[in-house]
Amino acid sequence: MKLKQTFLHNEIWLLTFGGAFQRANIYKPNVSELKRNAFRLALKNFVTELIIHQYKEPVVEFSHMLNIEGIVAFSENWSQILNEGKLNIGVSQKLLNLALKYYWCLGGIAEPPHCPLDRIIQQKGLKSKHIVNWTSLDDMDEYLRIMHQIKQVATEKGQSIAEWELSNFERSNV
């Protein structure tokens, strides 16, 4: 059983890092793969050991926001390899919200309060056509404004934000 759990845990993080980092250009030029791997491992350990367990029970929005900000603060320890010297709110929320989505779908945690915010979800969930570039988003108030708009759309459909995102998510390239 331990091998299966380790395998799934590693796959979750492969998908999480891919989704959160692939378009975000987070690394400074010429950062070695060794340093990138060390950062991802440290970040994965930080999130799994200090954050994910909080979600075994439902987490309120304020605590969720603090966790996103905690990821930003943690990343500042790796400023020498990160563009902007840290991960921004957009990348940090995508990382946490993706990981939570996967763990929730596998039954390991309670339903998360938010969903991964990206361009596609904004296009489907926002009544306004003003789409924020999530890879450069670094304003928690703006993030919350978008999430509250998505919540309004989800509520109109009789769904939570997480349920609404699952019903509207479409992976490209599959």
PDB file of C-alpha atoms in Angstrom:
ATOM      1  CA  MET A   1       0.000   0.000   0.000  1.00  0.00           C
ATOM      2  CA  LYS A   2       2.861   2.412   0.806  1.00  0.00           C
ATOM      3  CA  LEU A   3       4.243   2.032  -2.737  1.00  0.00           C
ATOM      4  CA  LYS A   4       0.864   2.943  -4.241  1.00  0.00           C
ATOM      5  CA  GLN A   5       0.523   5.994  -2.009  1.00  0.00           C
ATOM      6  CA  THR A   6       4.057   7.134  -2.824  1.00  0.00           C
ATOM      7  CA  PHE A   7       3.389   6.693  -6.523  1.00  0.00           C
ATOM      8  CA  LEU A   8       0.152   8.703  -6.396  1.00  0.00           C
ATOM      9  CA  HIS A   9       1.743  11.397  -4.229  1.00  0.00           C
ATOM     10  CA  ASN A  10       4.599  11.783  -6.739  1.00  0.00           C
ATOM     11  CA  GLU A  11       2.167  11.904  -9.672  1.00  0.00           C
ATOM     12  CA  ILE A  12       0.094  14.589  -7.930  1.00  0.00           C
ATOM     13  CA  TRP A  13       3.192  16.730  -7.555  1.00  0.00           C
ATOM     14  CA  LEU A  14       4.354  16.126 -11.123  1.00  0.00           C
ATOM     15  CA  LEU A  15       0.980  17.398 -12.353  1.00  0.00           C
ATOM     16  CA  THR A  16       0.894  20.209  -9.793  1.00  0.00           C
ATOM     17  CA  PHE A  17       4.310  21.590 -10.698  1.00  0.00           C
ATOM     18  CA  GLY A  18       3.550  21.213 -14.395  1.00  0.00           C
ATOM     19  CA  GLY A  19       0.309  23.148 -14.098  1.00  0.00           C
ATOM     20  CA  ALA A  20       1.630  25.852 -11.789  1.00  0.00           C
ATOM     21  CA  PHE A  21       5.035  26.457 -13.382  1.00  0.00           C
ATOM     22  CA  GLN A  22       4.736  25.629 -17.090  1.00  0.00           C
ATOM     23  CA  ARG A  23       3.712  29.100 -18.324  1.00  0.00           C
ATOM     24  CA  ALA A  24       4.941  31.162 -15.402  1.00  0.00           C
ATOM     25  CA  ASN A  25       8.656  31.559 -16.225  1.00  0.00           C
ATOM     26  CA  ILE A  26       9.557  31.395 -12.535  1.00  0.00           C
ATOM     27  CA  TYR A  27      13.286  30.694 -12.763  1.00  0.00           C
ATOM     28  CA  LYS A  28      16.078  33.149 -13.460  1.00  0.00           C
ATOM     29  CA  PRO A  29      18.106  32.431 -16.609  1.00  0.00           C
ATOM     30  CA  ASN A  30      20.713  29.673 -16.380  1.00  0.00           C
ATOM     31  CA  VAL A  31      19.416  28.096 -13.164  1.00  0.00           C
ATOM     32  CA  SER A  32      20.613  24.488 -13.145  1.00  0.00           C
ATOM     33  CA  GLU A  33      18.212  21.579 -13.134  1.00  0.00           C
ATOM     34  CA  LEU A  34      19.780  20.504  -9.844  1.00  0.00           C
ATOM     35  CA  LYS A  35      18.737  23.781  -8.191  1.00  0.00           C
ATOM     36  CA  ARG A  36      15.275  23.618  -9.769  1.00  0.00           C
ATOM     37  CA  ASN A  37      14.821  20.090  -8.436  1.00  0.00           C
ATOM     38  CA  ALA A  38      15.992  21.129  -4.961  1.00  0.00           C
ATOM     39  CA  PHE A  39      13.487  23.997  -4.944  1.00  0.00           C
ATOM     40  CA  ARG A  40      10.599  21.785  -6.078  1.00  0.00           C
ATOM     41  CA  LEU A  41      11.444  19.164  -3.448  1.00  0.00           C
ATOM     42  CA  ALA A  42      11.656  21.767  -0.668  1.00  0.00           C
ATOM     43  CA  LEU A  43       8.391  23.372  -1.809  1.00  0.00           C
ATOM     44  CA  LYS A  44       6.617  20.019  -2.038  1.00  0.00           C
ATOM     45  CA  ASN A  45       7.789  19.123   1.467  1.00  0.00           C
ATOM     46  CA  PHE A  46       6.712  22.517   2.819  1.00  0.00           C
ATOM     47  CA  VAL A  47       3.217  22.214   1.353  1.00  0.00           C
ATOM     48  CA  THR A  48       2.667  18.545   2.219  1.00  0.00           C
ATOM     49  CA  GLU A  49       4.088  18.737   5.739  1.00  0.00           C
ATOM     50  CA  LEU A  50       2.775  22.131   6.855  1.00  0.00           C
ATOM     51  CA  ILE A  51      -0.301  22.912   4.773  1.00  0.00           C
ATOM     52  CA  ILE A  52      -2.137  19.941   3.234  1.00  0.00           C
ATOM     53  CA  HIS A  53      -3.010  18.290   6.568  1.00  0.00           C
ATOM     54  CA  GLN A  54      -5.034  21.407   7.514  1.00  0.00           C
ATOM     55  CA  TYR A  55      -7.502  20.486   4.774  1.00  0.00           C
ATOM     56  CA  LYS A  56      -8.489  17.142   6.288  1.00  0.00           C
ATOM     57  CA  GLU A  57     -11.327  19.263   7.690  1.00  0.00           C
ATOM     58  CA  PRO A  58     -12.903  22.149   5.744  1.00  0.00           C
ATOM     59  CA  VAL A  59     -10.713  25.268   5.729  1.00  0.00           C
ATOM     60  CA  VAL A  60     -12.231  28.756   5.719  1.00  0.00           C
ATOM     61  CA  GLU A  61     -11.286  31.218   3.006  1.00  0.00           C
ATOM     62  CA  PHE A  62      -9.169  33.410   5.305  1.00  0.00           C
ATOM     63  CA  SER A  63      -6.980  30.461   6.342  1.00  0.00           C
ATOM     64  CA  HIS A  64      -6.693  29.407   2.712  1.00  0.00           C
ATOM     65  CA  MET A  65      -5.460  32.892   1.778  1.00  0.00           C
ATOM     66  CA  LEU A  66      -2.886  32.725   4.582  1.00  0.00           C
ATOM     67  CA  ASN A  67      -1.667  29.404   3.180  1.00  0.00           C
ATOM     68  CA  ILE A  68      -1.232  30.943  -0.282  1.00  0.00           C
ATOM     69  CA  GLU A  69       0.698  33.814   1.275  1.00  0.00           C
ATOM     70  CA  GLY A  70       2.742  31.267   3.245  1.00  0.00           C
ATOM     71  CA  ILE A  71       3.876  29.690  -0.027  1.00  0.00           C
ATOM     72  CA  VAL A  72       4.906  33.122  -1.312  1.00  0.00           C
ATOM     73  CA  ALA A  73       6.876  33.745   1.903  1.00  0.00           C
ATOM     74  CA  PHE A  74       8.508  30.290   1.764  1.00  0.00           C
ATOM     75  CA  SER A  75       9.607  30.900  -1.832  1.00  0.00           C
ATOM     76  CA  GLU A  76      11.477  34.053  -0.783  1.00  0.00           C
ATOM     77  CA  ASN A  77      14.077  31.706   0.732  1.00  0.00           C
ATOM     78  CA  TRP A  78      14.894  30.735  -2.865  1.00  0.00           C
ATOM     79  CA  SER A  79      15.135  34.293  -4.216  1.00  0.00           C
ATOM     80  CA  GLN A  80      18.529  33.620  -5.800  1.00  0.00           C
ATOM     81  CA  ILE A  81      16.959  31.281  -8.376  1.00  0.00           C
ATOM     82  CA  LEU A  82      13.476  32.790  -8.815  1.00  0.00           C
ATOM     83  CA  ASN A  83      12.492  35.607 -11.163  1.00  0.00           C
ATOM     84  CA  GLU A  84      11.011  38.384  -9.053  1.00  0.00           C
ATOM     85  CA  GLY A  85      12.794  36.786  -6.072  1.00  0.00           C
ATOM     86  CA  LYS A  86       9.706  34.754  -5.115  1.00  0.00           C
ATOM     87  CA  LEU A  87       6.612  33.022  -6.392  1.00  0.00           C
ATOM     88  CA  ASN A  88       3.750  35.456  -6.818  1.00  0.00           C
ATOM     89  CA  ILE A  89       0.147  35.051  -5.627  1.00  0.00           C
ATOM     90  CA  GLY A  90      -0.985  33.679  -9.003  1.00  0.00           C
ATOM     91  CA  VAL A  91       1.588  30.884  -9.162  1.00  0.00           C
ATOM     92  CA  SER A  92       1.242  30.127  -5.439  1.00  0.00           C
ATOM     93  CA  GLN A  93      -2.555  29.835  -5.611  1.00  0.00           C
ATOM     94  CA  LYS A  94      -2.346  27.651  -8.699  1.00  0.00           C
ATOM     95  CA  LEU A  95       0.165  25.357  -6.980  1.00  0.00           C
ATOM     96  CA  LEU A  96      -1.858  25.016  -3.772  1.00  0.00           C
ATOM     97  CA  ASN A  97      -5.256  24.846  -5.439  1.00  0.00           C
ATOM     98  CA  LEU A  98      -4.092  22.180  -7.909  1.00  0.00           C
ATOM     99  CA  ALA A  99      -2.587  20.026  -5.175  1.00  0.00           C
ATOM    100  CA  LEU A 100      -5.753  20.375  -3.103  1.00  0.00           C
ATOM    101  CA  LYS A 101      -7.916  19.477  -6.097  1.00  0.00           C
ATOM    102  CA  TYR A 102      -5.991  16.240  -6.649  1.00  0.00           C
ATOM    103  CA  TYR A 103      -5.967  15.242  -2.969  1.00  0.00           C
ATOM    104  CA  TRP A 104      -9.701  16.062  -2.676  1.00  0.00           C
ATOM    105  CA  CYS A 105     -10.575  14.002  -5.770  1.00  0.00           C
ATOM    106  CA  LEU A 106      -8.664  11.060  -4.277  1.00  0.00           C
ATOM    107  CA  GLY A 107     -10.611  11.420  -1.012  1.00  0.00           C
ATOM    108  CA  GLY A 108      -7.625  12.454   1.087  1.00  0.00           C
ATOM    109  CA  ILE A 109      -8.919  15.851   2.216  1.00  0.00           C
ATOM    110  CA  ALA A 110     -12.144  17.813   2.593  1.00  0.00           C
ATOM    111  CA  GLU A 111     -13.414  19.931  -0.278  1.00  0.00           C
ATOM    112  CA  PRO A 112     -11.113  22.925  -0.840  1.00  0.00           C
ATOM    113  CA  PRO A 113     -12.574  26.436  -0.610  1.00  0.00           C
ATOM    114  CA  HIS A 114     -11.227  27.538  -4.018  1.00  0.00           C
ATOM    115  CA  CYS A 115     -10.221  26.070  -7.359  1.00  0.00           C
ATOM    116  CA  PRO A 116      -7.094  26.495  -9.476  1.00  0.00           C
ATOM    117  CA  LEU A 117      -7.413  29.890 -11.124  1.00  0.00           C
ATOM    118  CA  ASP A 118      -6.177  30.165 -14.687  1.00  0.00           C
ATOM    119  CA  ARG A 119      -7.224  31.732 -17.981  1.00  0.00           C
ATOM    120  CA  ILE A 120      -9.637  28.975 -19.011  1.00  0.00           C
ATOM    121  CA  ILE A 121     -11.480  28.963 -15.686  1.00  0.00           C
ATOM    122  CA  GLN A 122     -11.732  32.756 -15.802  1.00  0.00           C
ATOM    123  CA  GLN A 123     -13.176  32.628 -19.313  1.00  0.00           C
ATOM    124  CA  LYS A 124     -15.801  30.146 -18.188  1.00  0.00           C
ATOM    125  CA  GLY A 125     -16.535  31.644 -14.810  1.00  0.00           C
ATOM    126  CA  LEU A 126     -16.402  35.402 -15.100  1.00  0.00           C
ATOM    127  CA  LYS A 127     -19.323  37.469 -16.212  1.00  0.00           C
ATOM    128  CA  SER A 128     -16.930  40.239 -17.246  1.00  0.00           C
ATOM    129  CA  LYS A 129     -14.539  39.586 -20.076  1.00  0.00           C
ATOM    130  CA  HIS A 130     -11.595  41.081 -18.164  1.00  0.00           C
ATOM    131  CA  ILE A 131      -9.223  38.113 -17.863  1.00  0.00           C
ATOM    132  CA  VAL A 132      -6.308  38.526 -15.457  1.00  0.00           C
ATOM    133  CA  ASN A 133      -2.988  36.943 -16.376  1.00  0.00           C
ATOM    134  CA  TRP A 134      -2.733  34.521 -13.450  1.00  0.00           C
ATOM    135  CA  THR A 135       1.003  33.958 -14.010  1.00  0.00           C
ATOM    136  CA  SER A 136       1.710  37.572 -13.097  1.00  0.00           C
ATOM    137  CA  LEU A 137      -1.062  38.071 -10.507  1.00  0.00           C
ATOM    138  CA  ASP A 138       0.431  39.366  -7.261  1.00  0.00           C
ATOM    139  CA  ASP A 139      -2.529  41.010  -5.551  1.00  0.00           C
ATOM    140  CA  MET A 140      -4.565  38.980  -3.059  1.00  0.00           C
ATOM    141  CA  ASP A 141      -7.511  41.375  -3.350  1.00  0.00           C
ATOM    142  CA  GLU A 142      -7.626  40.831  -7.125  1.00  0.00           C
ATOM    143  CA  TYR A 143      -7.403  37.062  -6.635  1.00  0.00           C
ATOM    144  CA  LEU A 144     -10.302  37.184  -4.148  1.00  0.00           C
ATOM    145  CA  ARG A 145     -12.358  39.409  -6.452  1.00  0.00           C
ATOM    146  CA  ILE A 146     -12.050  36.805  -9.204  1.00  0.00           C
ATOM    147  CA  MET A 147     -12.781  33.902  -6.836  1.00  0.00           C
ATOM    148  CA  HIS A 148     -15.905  35.652  -5.549  1.00  0.00           C
ATOM    149  CA  GLN A 149     -17.148  36.104  -9.119  1.00  0.00           C
ATOM    150  CA  ILE A 150     -16.553  32.414  -9.783  1.00  0.00           C
ATOM    151  CA  LYS A 151     -18.347  31.571  -6.530  1.00  0.00           C
ATOM    152  CA  GLN A 152     -21.352  33.580  -7.695  1.00  0.00           C
ATOM    153  CA  VAL A 153     -21.493  31.636 -10.973  1.00  0.00           C
ATOM    154  CA  ALA A 154     -21.043  28.317  -9.128  1.00  0.00           C
ATOM    155  CA  THR A 155     -23.774  29.186  -6.621  1.00  0.00           C
ATOM    156  CA  GLU A 156     -26.169  29.991  -9.465  1.00  0.00           C
ATOM    157  CA  LYS A 157     -25.531  26.441 -10.727  1.00  0.00           C
ATOM    158  CA  GLY A 158     -26.085  24.987  -7.243  1.00  0.00           C
ATOM    159  CA  GLN A 159     -22.402  24.034  -6.884  1.00  0.00           C
ATOM    160  CA  SER A 160     -19.428  24.921  -4.743  1.00  0.00           C
ATOM    161  CA  ILE A 161     -16.414  26.538  -6.418  1.00  0.00           C
ATOM    162  CA  ALA A 162     -14.527  23.218  -6.412  1.00  0.00           C
ATOM    163  CA  GLU A 163     -17.481  21.286  -7.883  1.00  0.00           C
ATOM    164  CA  TRP A 164     -18.086  23.947 -10.512  1.00  0.00           C
ATOM    165  CA  GLU A 165     -14.432  23.873 -11.591  1.00  0.00           C
ATOM    166  CA  LEU A 166     -14.485  20.084 -11.928  1.00  0.00           C
ATOM    167  CA  SER A 167     -17.567  20.245 -14.116  1.00  0.00           C
ATOM    168  CA  ASN A 168     -16.015  22.964 -16.302  1.00  0.00           C
ATOM    169  CA  PHE A 169     -12.397  21.803 -16.439  1.00  0.00           C
ATOM    170  CA  GLU A 170     -11.194  20.496 -19.774  1.00  0.00           C
ATOM    171  CA  ARG A 171      -7.609  19.373 -20.186  1.00  0.00           C
ATOM    172  CA  SER A 172      -6.102  20.351 -23.490  1.00  0.00           C
ATOM    173  CA  ASN A 173      -3.906  17.875 -25.376  1.00  0.00           C
ATOM    174  CA  VAL A 174      -5.954  14.834 -24.330  1.00  0.00           C
TER     175      VAL A 174
END
